[in-house]
């Protein structure tokens, strides 16, 4: 089935973070903890699915030359919806993700899927593609966040595993993001080949 | 689809119109919950930093002007109309990454009851420890972000013991204000985060100065009131 493939390709084979290396800004920026990574991933998933649905639905009514601006407006609207909703109902998550929520607008995964997939396929496969890509992104961010949180502060999802003072601070800071991402890609590529 | 001037304008117009309609709707829908969430966060902070009270500090909020033309917000906490403490929402711009906002509670004699960091962008794992560091150990034990360990001993980090040299709780800034040990004060700075510690204490001192200023004004007003009453009686 094509739709099954559309869904699963985003998880591993074409994972936006580990395989396509798209959306590095939020990936490196917010994954200081597993919870932040998951929150950011789910917010992006929502935007991806909704934007893909709407874009594939209106694609025939949009002239080619104004395609990109029209897509960006649609994406930005959904991002603002997420931002306002999160601010209202999940204020603490909103506080820790901060600037990265509005930045979903310029996340290349979202525009990339809109341009590469949603503008060429029907509504249902676009929605499934968005969901797969979004969940792949969430998975990657959560994994990255969990590893960094564990090595950096001895916690996973806020649950203390070992004493915080033994944690290596570098993993919570920016260089740790690059290190962990690099090694995770290494591990995943190794398994893909096998 | 072929692009002509007409259909390009039309398409963008429709897309933007629909988007703004949806956004307006969502904005209206979330306006009240956002205000409520912010108020809840503020009240939780006030609850934490002042002794138990039974008035509504948010309704009695007043602002005090501090140097530089800025103002801090003060929330008086009263038990049966008697002032038991004042929560001051104070700030500093001297943090390692700029702005830090702190809610700090003072009891009427000027000692710190408790504090809560509301907003900061300090380095995770270093400056971000300030939300626990400046409290006495037994209070910290519950939230447990800074515990004494072999690691501390190895690197000569002071255990803090009863938290006397780290804590600002139950101390009064006095005329000099709180200073870190490096600057000749009595408060131990966060290990490897002296700048954040200085900034934090700067915020507390700003709150204290503001409170002093406002209470002096209040006393003056009281005494003028008394003297006019006396004159009236003559």
CSV table of C-alpha atoms in Angstrom, one decimal:
chain,number,residue,atom,x,y,z
A,1,UNK,CA,0.0,0.0,0.0
A,2,UNK,CA,1.2,3.4,-1.0
A,3,UNK,CA,-0.2,5.1,2.1
A,4,UNK,CA,1.6,2.8,4.5
A,5,UNK,CA,4.8,3.6,2.7
A,6,UNK,CA,4.0,7.3,2.9
A,7,UNK,CA,3.6,6.9,6.6
A,8,UNK,CA,6.6,4.7,7.5
A,9,UNK,CA,9.1,6.5,5.3
A,10,UNK,CA,9.1,9.5,7.6
A,11,UNK,CA,9.9,7.4,10.6
A,12,UNK,CA,13.2,5.9,9.6
A,13,UNK,CA,14.1,5.8,6.0
A,14,UNK,CA,13.5,9.5,5.3
A,15,UNK,CA,13.5,10.7,8.9
A,16,UNK,CA,13.6,14.5,8.6
A,17,UNK,CA,16.4,14.8,11.3
A,18,UNK,CA,18.4,11.6,10.9
A,19,UNK,CA,18.2,11.1,7.2
A,20,UNK,CA,17.3,14.4,5.5
A,21,UNK,CA,19.0,16.6,8.1
A,22,UNK,CA,16.2,19.2,7.8
A,23,UNK,CA,15.1,21.6,10.6
A,24,UNK,CA,18.3,21.6,12.4
A,25,UNK,CA,17.6,24.9,14.3
A,26,UNK,CA,14.9,23.6,16.6
A,27,UNK,CA,16.5,20.2,16.7
A,28,UNK,CA,19.7,21.6,18.2
A,29,UNK,CA,18.0,24.4,20.1
A,30,UNK,CA,15.1,22.9,22.1
A,31,UNK,CA,16.3,19.3,22.8
A,32,UNK,CA,17.8,20.1,26.2
A,33,UNK,CA,15.3,17.7,27.7
A,34,UNK,CA,13.1,14.9,26.4
A,35,UNK,CA,10.0,16.8,27.3
A,36,UNK,CA,10.9,19.8,25.3
A,37,UNK,CA,11.8,17.7,22.4
A,38,UNK,CA,8.5,15.9,22.5
A,39,UNK,CA,6.5,19.1,22.9
A,40,UNK,CA,8.3,20.7,19.9
A,41,UNK,CA,7.9,17.6,17.8
A,42,UNK,CA,4.2,17.3,18.4
A,43,UNK,CA,3.7,21.1,17.7
A,44,UNK,CA,5.5,20.6,14.4
A,45,UNK,CA,3.5,17.5,13.7
A,46,UNK,CA,0.3,19.3,14.0
A,47,UNK,CA,1.5,22.1,11.7
A,48,UNK,CA,2.8,19.6,9.2
A,49,UNK,CA,-0.5,17.6,9.0
A,50,UNK,CA,-2.8,20.6,8.9
A,51,UNK,CA,-0.6,22.5,6.4
A,52,UNK,CA,-0.3,19.4,4.2
A,53,UNK,CA,-4.0,18.9,4.2
A,54,UNK,CA,-4.9,22.5,3.4
A,55,UNK,CA,-2.2,22.9,0.8
A,56,UNK,CA,-3.0,19.7,-1.1
A,57,UNK,CA,-6.7,20.8,-1.0
A,58,UNK,CA,-6.1,24.2,-2.5
A,59,UNK,CA,-3.2,23.4,-4.7
A,60,UNK,CA,-5.2,23.6,-8.0
A,61,UNK,CA,-6.5,27.1,-7.1
A,62,UNK,CA,-3.1,28.6,-6.5
A,63,UNK,CA,-1.1,30.1,-9.5
A,64,UNK,CA,2.5,28.7,-9.7
A,65,UNK,CA,4.2,32.0,-9.3
A,66,UNK,CA,2.6,32.9,-6.0
A,67,UNK,CA,2.8,29.3,-4.7
A,68,UNK,CA,5.5,29.8,-2.0
A,69,UNK,CA,4.0,33.0,-0.5
A,70,UNK,CA,0.6,31.3,-0.3
A,71,UNK,CA,2.0,28.2,1.4
A,72,UNK,CA,3.9,30.3,3.9
A,73,UNK,CA,0.8,32.2,4.9
A,74,UNK,CA,-1.1,28.9,5.4
A,75,UNK,CA,1.8,27.5,7.5
A,76,UNK,CA,2.2,30.7,9.5
A,77,UNK,CA,-1.5,30.7,10.3
A,78,UNK,CA,-1.3,27.2,11.8
A,79,UNK,CA,1.8,28.0,13.7
A,80,UNK,CA,0.1,31.0,15.3
A,81,UNK,CA,-2.9,28.8,16.2
A,82,UNK,CA,-0.4,26.4,17.9
A,83,UNK,CA,1.3,29.2,19.6
A,84,UNK,CA,-1.8,30.8,21.0
A,85,UNK,CA,-3.3,27.4,22.1
A,86,UNK,CA,0.0,26.4,23.8
A,87,UNK,CA,0.2,29.8,25.6
A,88,UNK,CA,-3.3,29.4,26.9
A,89,UNK,CA,-3.3,25.7,28.0
A,90,UNK,CA,0.4,24.7,28.4
A,91,UNK,CA,2.1,27.9,29.7
A,92,UNK,CA,5.1,26.1,31.2
A,93,UNK,CA,5.9,24.2,28.0
A,94,UNK,CA,5.4,27.5,26.0
A,95,UNK,CA,7.9,29.2,28.4
A,96,UNK,CA,10.6,26.6,27.8
A,97,UNK,CA,10.1,26.4,24.0
A,98,UNK,CA,9.9,30.2,23.7
A,99,UNK,CA,11.0,31.6,20.4
A,100,UNK,CA,11.2,28.2,18.7
A,101,UNK,CA,7.4,27.9,18.3
A,102,UNK,CA,7.0,30.9,16.0
A,103,UNK,CA,10.2,29.7,14.2
A,104,UNK,CA,8.2,26.6,13.0
A,105,UNK,CA,7.1,28.9,10.2
A,106,UNK,CA,10.5,28.8,8.7
A,107,UNK,CA,11.2,25.2,9.5
A,108,UNK,CA,12.3,23.7,6.2
A,109,UNK,CA,10.6,20.4,6.9
A,110,UNK,CA,7.2,22.0,6.8
A,111,UNK,CA,7.7,24.0,3.6
A,112,UNK,CA,9.7,21.1,2.2
A,113,UNK,CA,6.8,18.7,2.5
A,114,UNK,CA,4.4,21.2,1.2
A,115,UNK,CA,6.4,21.8,-1.8
A,116,UNK,CA,7.7,18.3,-2.5
A,117,UNK,CA,4.7,16.3,-1.5
A,118,UNK,CA,1.5,18.1,-0.7
A,119,UNK,CA,1.5,20.2,-3.9
A,120,UNK,CA,1.6,17.0,-6.0
A,121,UNK,CA,-0.5,14.5,-4.1
A,122,UNK,CA,-4.1,14.2,-2.9
A,123,UNK,CA,-5.4,15.2,0.5
A,124,UNK,CA,-5.3,11.8,2.2
A,125,UNK,CA,-1.8,10.8,1.2
A,126,UNK,CA,-0.6,14.3,2.1
A,127,UNK,CA,-2.1,14.1,5.6
A,128,UNK,CA,-0.5,10.7,6.1
A,129,UNK,CA,2.8,12.0,4.8
A,130,UNK,CA,2.6,14.9,7.2
A,131,UNK,CA,1.8,12.6,10.1
A,132,UNK,CA,4.7,10.3,9.3
A,133,UNK,CA,7.2,13.1,8.9
A,134,UNK,CA,5.9,14.8,12.0
A,135,UNK,CA,6.1,11.7,14.1
A,136,UNK,CA,9.6,11.0,12.7
A,137,UNK,CA,10.6,14.5,13.7
A,138,UNK,CA,9.0,14.0,17.2
A,139,UNK,CA,10.8,10.7,17.6
A,140,UNK,CA,14.1,12.2,16.7
A,141,UNK,CA,13.7,15.2,18.9
A,142,UNK,CA,12.6,13.1,21.9
A,143,UNK,CA,15.4,10.7,21.5
A,144,UNK,CA,18.0,13.5,21.2
A,145,UNK,CA,16.4,15.3,24.2
A,146,UNK,CA,16.4,12.1,26.3
A,147,UNK,CA,20.0,11.3,25.6
A,148,UNK,CA,21.1,14.9,26.3
A,149,UNK,CA,19.0,15.1,29.4
A,150,UNK,CA,20.3,11.7,30.7
A,151,UNK,CA,24.0,12.5,30.1
A,152,UNK,CA,23.7,16.2,31.1
A,153,UNK,CA,21.6,16.2,34.2
A,154,UNK,CA,20.9,12.5,35.0
A,155,UNK,CA,17.2,12.7,34.2
A,156,UNK,CA,14.9,11.3,31.6
A,157,UNK,CA,11.5,13.1,31.3
A,158,UNK,CA,12.3,14.9,34.5
A,159,UNK,CA,12.8,11.5,36.4
A,160,UNK,CA,16.0,11.5,38.3
A,161,UNK,CA,18.2,8.5,37.3
A,162,UNK,CA,21.5,9.5,39.0
A,163,UNK,CA,22.8,12.5,40.8
A,164,UNK,CA,22.6,15.7,38.8
A,165,UNK,CA,26.1,16.7,39.8
A,166,UNK,CA,27.7,13.8,38.0
A,167,UNK,CA,26.1,14.9,34.7
A,168,UNK,CA,28.3,16.3,32.0
A,169,UNK,CA,27.1,19.8,31.6
A,170,UNK,CA,28.3,20.0,28.0
A,171,UNK,CA,25.5,17.8,26.8
A,172,UNK,CA,22.9,20.3,28.0
A,173,UNK,CA,24.7,23.1,26.2
A,174,UNK,CA,25.0,23.7,22.5
A,175,UNK,CA,28.1,21.6,21.7
A,176,UNK,CA,26.4,18.6,23.3
A,177,UNK,CA,23.6,18.9,20.8
A,178,UNK,CA,26.0,18.5,17.9
A,179,UNK,CA,27.8,15.6,19.6
A,180,UNK,CA,24.7,13.6,20.4
A,181,UNK,CA,23.1,14.3,17.0
A,182,UNK,CA,26.3,13.1,15.2
A,183,UNK,CA,26.5,9.9,17.2
A,184,UNK,CA,22.8,9.2,16.8
A,185,UNK,CA,23.1,9.5,13.0
A,186,UNK,CA,26.1,7.2,13.1
A,187,UNK,CA,24.2,4.6,15.1
A,188,UNK,CA,21.1,4.8,12.8
A,189,UNK,CA,23.1,4.6,9.6
A,190,UNK,CA,24.9,1.6,10.9
A,191,UNK,CA,21.6,-0.2,11.5
A,192,UNK,CA,20.2,0.9,8.2
A,193,UNK,CA,23.0,-0.8,6.4
A,194,UNK,CA,22.8,-4.0,8.3
B,1,UNK,CA,-1.9,26.5,-13.0
B,2,UNK,CA,-1.1,29.4,-15.4
B,3,UNK,CA,-0.2,32.6,-13.5
B,4,UNK,CA,-1.9,35.8,-14.6
B,5,UNK,CA,-1.9,39.0,-12.7
B,6,UNK,CA,-5.6,38.7,-11.9
B,7,UNK,CA,-5.5,35.2,-10.5
B,8,UNK,CA,-2.3,35.8,-8.5
B,9,UNK,CA,-3.9,38.8,-6.8
B,10,UNK,CA,-7.1,36.9,-6.2
B,11,UNK,CA,-5.5,33.8,-4.9
B,12,UNK,CA,-3.3,35.7,-2.4
B,13,UNK,CA,-6.2,37.9,-1.3
B,14,UNK,CA,-8.4,34.9,-0.6
B,15,UNK,CA,-5.6,33.0,1.3
B,16,UNK,CA,-4.8,36.0,3.5
B,17,UNK,CA,-8.4,36.8,4.1
B,18,UNK,CA,-9.3,33.3,5.2
B,19,UNK,CA,-6.1,33.1,7.4
B,20,UNK,CA,-6.8,36.3,9.1
B,21,UNK,CA,-10.4,35.3,9.8
B,22,UNK,CA,-9.2,32.0,11.4
B,23,UNK,CA,-6.5,33.8,13.4
B,24,UNK,CA,-8.9,36.4,14.7
B,25,UNK,CA,-11.2,33.6,15.8
B,26,UNK,CA,-8.5,31.7,17.6
B,27,UNK,CA,-7.2,34.8,19.2
B,28,UNK,CA,-10.6,35.6,20.7
B,29,UNK,CA,-10.9,32.1,21.8
B,30,UNK,CA,-7.6,31.9,23.6
B,31,UNK,CA,-7.5,35.5,24.9
B,32,UNK,CA,-9.1,34.8,28.3
B,33,UNK,CA,-7.3,31.5,29.0
B,34,UNK,CA,-3.9,33.2,28.3
B,35,UNK,CA,-4.7,36.0,30.8
B,36,UNK,CA,-5.9,33.4,33.3
B,37,UNK,CA,-2.8,31.3,32.8
B,38,UNK,CA,-0.5,34.3,33.4
B,39,UNK,CA,-2.5,35.3,36.5
B,40,UNK,CA,-2.3,31.8,37.9
B,41,UNK,CA,1.4,31.7,37.4
B,42,UNK,CA,1.7,35.1,39.2
B,43,UNK,CA,-0.5,34.1,42.1
B,44,UNK,CA,1.4,30.8,42.5
B,45,UNK,CA,4.6,32.8,42.8
B,46,UNK,CA,3.0,35.2,45.3
B,47,UNK,CA,1.7,32.3,47.4
B,48,UNK,CA,5.2,30.9,47.6
B,49,UNK,CA,7.1,34.1,48.6
B,50,UNK,CA,4.9,35.6,51.3
B,51,UNK,CA,3.4,34.2,54.5
B,52,UNK,CA,-0.2,32.9,54.4
B,53,UNK,CA,-2.6,35.7,53.6
B,54,UNK,CA,-6.4,36.1,53.0
B,55,UNK,CA,-6.7,39.2,50.9
B,56,UNK,CA,-6.3,39.4,47.1
B,57,UNK,CA,-2.8,40.8,46.5
B,58,UNK,CA,-3.4,41.1,42.8
B,59,UNK,CA,-6.2,43.6,43.3
B,60,UNK,CA,-4.1,45.7,45.7
B,61,UNK,CA,-1.1,45.8,43.4
B,62,UNK,CA,0.7,49.1,43.2
B,63,UNK,CA,3.8,50.1,41.2
B,64,UNK,CA,6.9,51.7,42.7
B,65,UNK,CA,9.2,53.7,40.5
B,66,UNK,CA,12.8,52.7,40.6
B,67,UNK,CA,15.9,54.3,39.2
B,68,UNK,CA,16.0,54.6,35.4
B,69,UNK,CA,12.3,55.4,35.1
B,70,UNK,CA,11.3,51.8,35.3
B,71,UNK,CA,8.7,50.5,37.8
B,72,UNK,CA,8.3,47.4,39.8
B,73,UNK,CA,5.0,45.8,40.9
B,74,UNK,CA,4.3,45.3,44.5
B,75,UNK,CA,1.7,42.9,45.8
B,76,UNK,CA,0.8,43.5,49.5
B,77,UNK,CA,-0.3,40.3,51.3
B,78,UNK,CA,-2.6,40.9,54.3
B,79,UNK,CA,-4.0,38.6,56.9
B,80,UNK,CA,-7.2,40.1,58.4
B,81,UNK,CA,-6.1,43.5,57.1
B,82,UNK,CA,-2.7,43.4,58.7
B,83,UNK,CA,0.2,43.5,56.4
B,84,UNK,CA,2.2,40.2,56.7
B,85,UNK,CA,4.4,40.6,53.7
B,86,UNK,CA,4.9,42.2,50.3
B,87,UNK,CA,5.7,40.3,47.1
B,88,UNK,CA,7.8,42.4,44.7
B,89,UNK,CA,8.1,41.6,41.1
B,90,UNK,CA,11.6,42.8,40.4
B,91,UNK,CA,14.0,42.5,37.6
B,92,UNK,CA,17.6,43.0,36.4
B,93,UNK,CA,19.3,43.4,33.1
B,94,UNK,CA,22.7,42.4,34.3
B,95,UNK,CA,22.2,38.6,33.8
B,96,UNK,CA,24.7,36.6,31.8
B,97,UNK,CA,22.0,36.6,29.1
B,98,UNK,CA,20.3,39.8,30.0
B,99,UNK,CA,16.9,40.1,31.6
B,100,UNK,CA,16.0,38.2,34.7
B,101,UNK,CA,12.6,38.5,36.5
B,102,UNK,CA,12.2,37.5,40.1
B,103,UNK,CA,9.3,37.5,42.5
B,104,UNK,CA,10.6,38.2,46.0
B,105,UNK,CA,8.7,38.4,49.2
B,106,UNK,CA,9.6,40.6,52.1
B,107,UNK,CA,8.0,40.5,55.6
B,108,UNK,CA,7.3,44.0,57.0
B,109,UNK,CA,10.7,44.2,58.8
B,110,UNK,CA,12.5,43.9,55.5
B,111,UNK,CA,13.8,40.3,55.7
B,112,UNK,CA,13.4,38.0,52.7
B,113,UNK,CA,10.7,35.4,53.2
B,114,UNK,CA,11.2,33.5,50.0
B,115,UNK,CA,11.7,34.1,46.3
B,116,UNK,CA,10.8,32.6,42.9
B,117,UNK,CA,12.5,33.2,39.6
B,118,UNK,CA,9.9,34.0,37.0
B,119,UNK,CA,11.9,34.4,33.9
B,120,UNK,CA,15.5,34.0,32.9
B,121,UNK,CA,17.7,32.9,30.0
B,122,UNK,CA,20.8,32.0,32.0
B,123,UNK,CA,23.0,29.0,31.0
B,124,UNK,CA,21.3,25.7,31.8
B,125,UNK,CA,23.1,23.9,34.7
B,126,UNK,CA,25.0,27.0,35.8
B,127,UNK,CA,23.1,30.2,36.2
B,128,UNK,CA,19.8,28.4,36.0
B,129,UNK,CA,20.5,26.9,39.4
B,130,UNK,CA,19.5,30.3,41.0
B,131,UNK,CA,16.0,29.1,41.5
B,132,UNK,CA,17.3,26.8,44.2
B,133,UNK,CA,20.7,28.0,45.2
B,134,UNK,CA,19.8,31.0,47.3
B,135,UNK,CA,17.4,29.0,49.6
B,136,UNK,CA,18.3,27.3,52.8
B,137,UNK,CA,19.2,23.6,52.3
B,138,UNK,CA,16.2,22.1,54.0
B,139,UNK,CA,13.9,24.0,51.6
B,140,UNK,CA,16.1,22.9,48.6
B,141,UNK,CA,16.0,19.3,49.6
B,142,UNK,CA,12.5,19.0,48.3
B,143,UNK,CA,13.3,20.3,44.9
B,144,UNK,CA,16.8,18.8,44.9
B,145,UNK,CA,18.7,20.4,42.1
B,146,UNK,CA,21.8,21.2,44.2
B,147,UNK,CA,22.8,18.4,46.5
B,148,UNK,CA,26.1,17.9,48.2
B,149,UNK,CA,28.1,15.1,46.7
B,150,UNK,CA,31.6,13.7,46.3
B,151,UNK,CA,31.8,15.8,43.2
B,152,UNK,CA,31.4,18.9,45.2
B,153,UNK,CA,34.0,17.8,47.7
B,154,UNK,CA,36.4,16.9,44.9
B,155,UNK,CA,36.2,20.4,43.3
B,156,UNK,CA,36.2,22.2,46.6
B,157,UNK,CA,32.6,23.3,46.3
B,158,UNK,CA,31.2,24.2,49.7
B,159,UNK,CA,28.4,22.0,50.9
B,160,UNK,CA,26.4,24.9,52.1
B,161,UNK,CA,25.7,23.1,55.4
B,162,UNK,CA,22.6,24.7,56.8
B,163,UNK,CA,22.6,26.9,53.8
B,164,UNK,CA,23.7,29.9,55.8
B,165,UNK,CA,26.2,31.4,53.4
B,166,UNK,CA,24.2,30.7,50.3
B,167,UNK,CA,20.8,31.5,51.3
B,168,UNK,CA,19.2,34.9,51.2
B,169,UNK,CA,16.1,33.7,53.0
B,170,UNK,CA,15.5,35.3,56.5
B,171,UNK,CA,18.2,37.9,55.8
B,172,UNK,CA,17.7,41.6,55.2
B,173,UNK,CA,19.7,43.3,52.4
B,174,UNK,CA,20.3,46.3,54.7
B,175,UNK,CA,21.8,49.6,53.4
B,176,UNK,CA,24.5,47.9,51.4
B,177,UNK,CA,22.3,45.4,49.7
B,178,UNK,CA,23.1,41.8,49.1
B,179,UNK,CA,26.6,41.2,47.6
B,180,UNK,CA,28.4,38.0,46.6
B,181,UNK,CA,31.4,37.0,48.7
B,182,UNK,CA,33.7,38.1,45.9
B,183,UNK,CA,32.5,41.7,46.1
B,184,UNK,CA,32.8,41.7,49.9
B,185,UNK,CA,29.3,40.5,50.7
B,186,UNK,CA,28.1,37.5,52.6
B,187,UNK,CA,26.3,35.5,50.0
B,188,UNK,CA,28.1,32.7,48.2
B,189,UNK,CA,27.8,32.9,44.5
B,190,UNK,CA,26.6,30.0,42.4
B,191,UNK,CA,29.8,28.0,41.5
B,192,UNK,CA,31.0,29.0,38.1
B,193,UNK,CA,28.1,31.5,37.7
B,194,UNK,CA,29.2,34.6,39.5
B,195,UNK,CA,27.7,36.9,36.9
B,196,UNK,CA,24.3,35.3,37.2
B,197,UNK,CA,24.5,35.4,41.0
B,198,UNK,CA,25.4,39.1,41.0
B,199,UNK,CA,22.5,39.8,38.6
B,200,UNK,CA,20.1,37.8,40.8
B,201,UNK,CA,21.2,39.7,43.9
B,202,UNK,CA,20.9,43.0,42.0
B,203,UNK,CA,17.3,42.1,41.2
B,204,UNK,CA,16.6,41.4,44.9
B,205,UNK,CA,18.3,44.6,46.0
B,206,UNK,CA,16.2,46.6,43.5
B,207,UNK,CA,13.1,45.1,45.0
B,208,UNK,CA,14.3,45.9,48.5
B,209,UNK,CA,15.2,49.5,47.6
B,210,UNK,CA,11.8,50.0,46.0
B,211,UNK,CA,10.0,48.6,49.0
B,212,UNK,CA,12.0,50.9,51.3
B,213,UNK,CA,11.1,53.8,49.2
B,214,UNK,CA,7.4,53.1,49.1
B,215,UNK,CA,7.2,52.4,52.8
B,216,UNK,CA,9.0,55.7,53.6
B,217,UNK,CA,6.4,57.4,51.5
B,218,UNK,CA,3.6,55.6,53.3
B,219,UNK,CA,5.0,56.6,56.7
B,220,UNK,CA,5.3,60.2,55.6
B,221,UNK,CA,1.7,60.2,54.4
B,222,UNK,CA,0.6,58.7,57.7
B,223,UNK,CA,2.5,61.3,59.7
B,224,UNK,CA,1.1,64.2,57.6
B,225,UNK,CA,-2.3,62.7,58.1
B,226,UNK,CA,-1.8,62.6,61.9
B,227,UNK,CA,-0.4,66.2,62.0
B,228,UNK,CA,-3.3,67.5,59.9
B,229,UNK,CA,-5.7,65.7,62.2
B,230,UNK,CA,-4.0,67.3,65.2
B,231,UNK,CA,-4.2,70.7,63.6
B,232,UNK,CA,-7.8,70.1,62.9
B,233,UNK,CA,-8.3,69.3,66.6
B,234,UNK,CA,-6.8,72.5,67.8
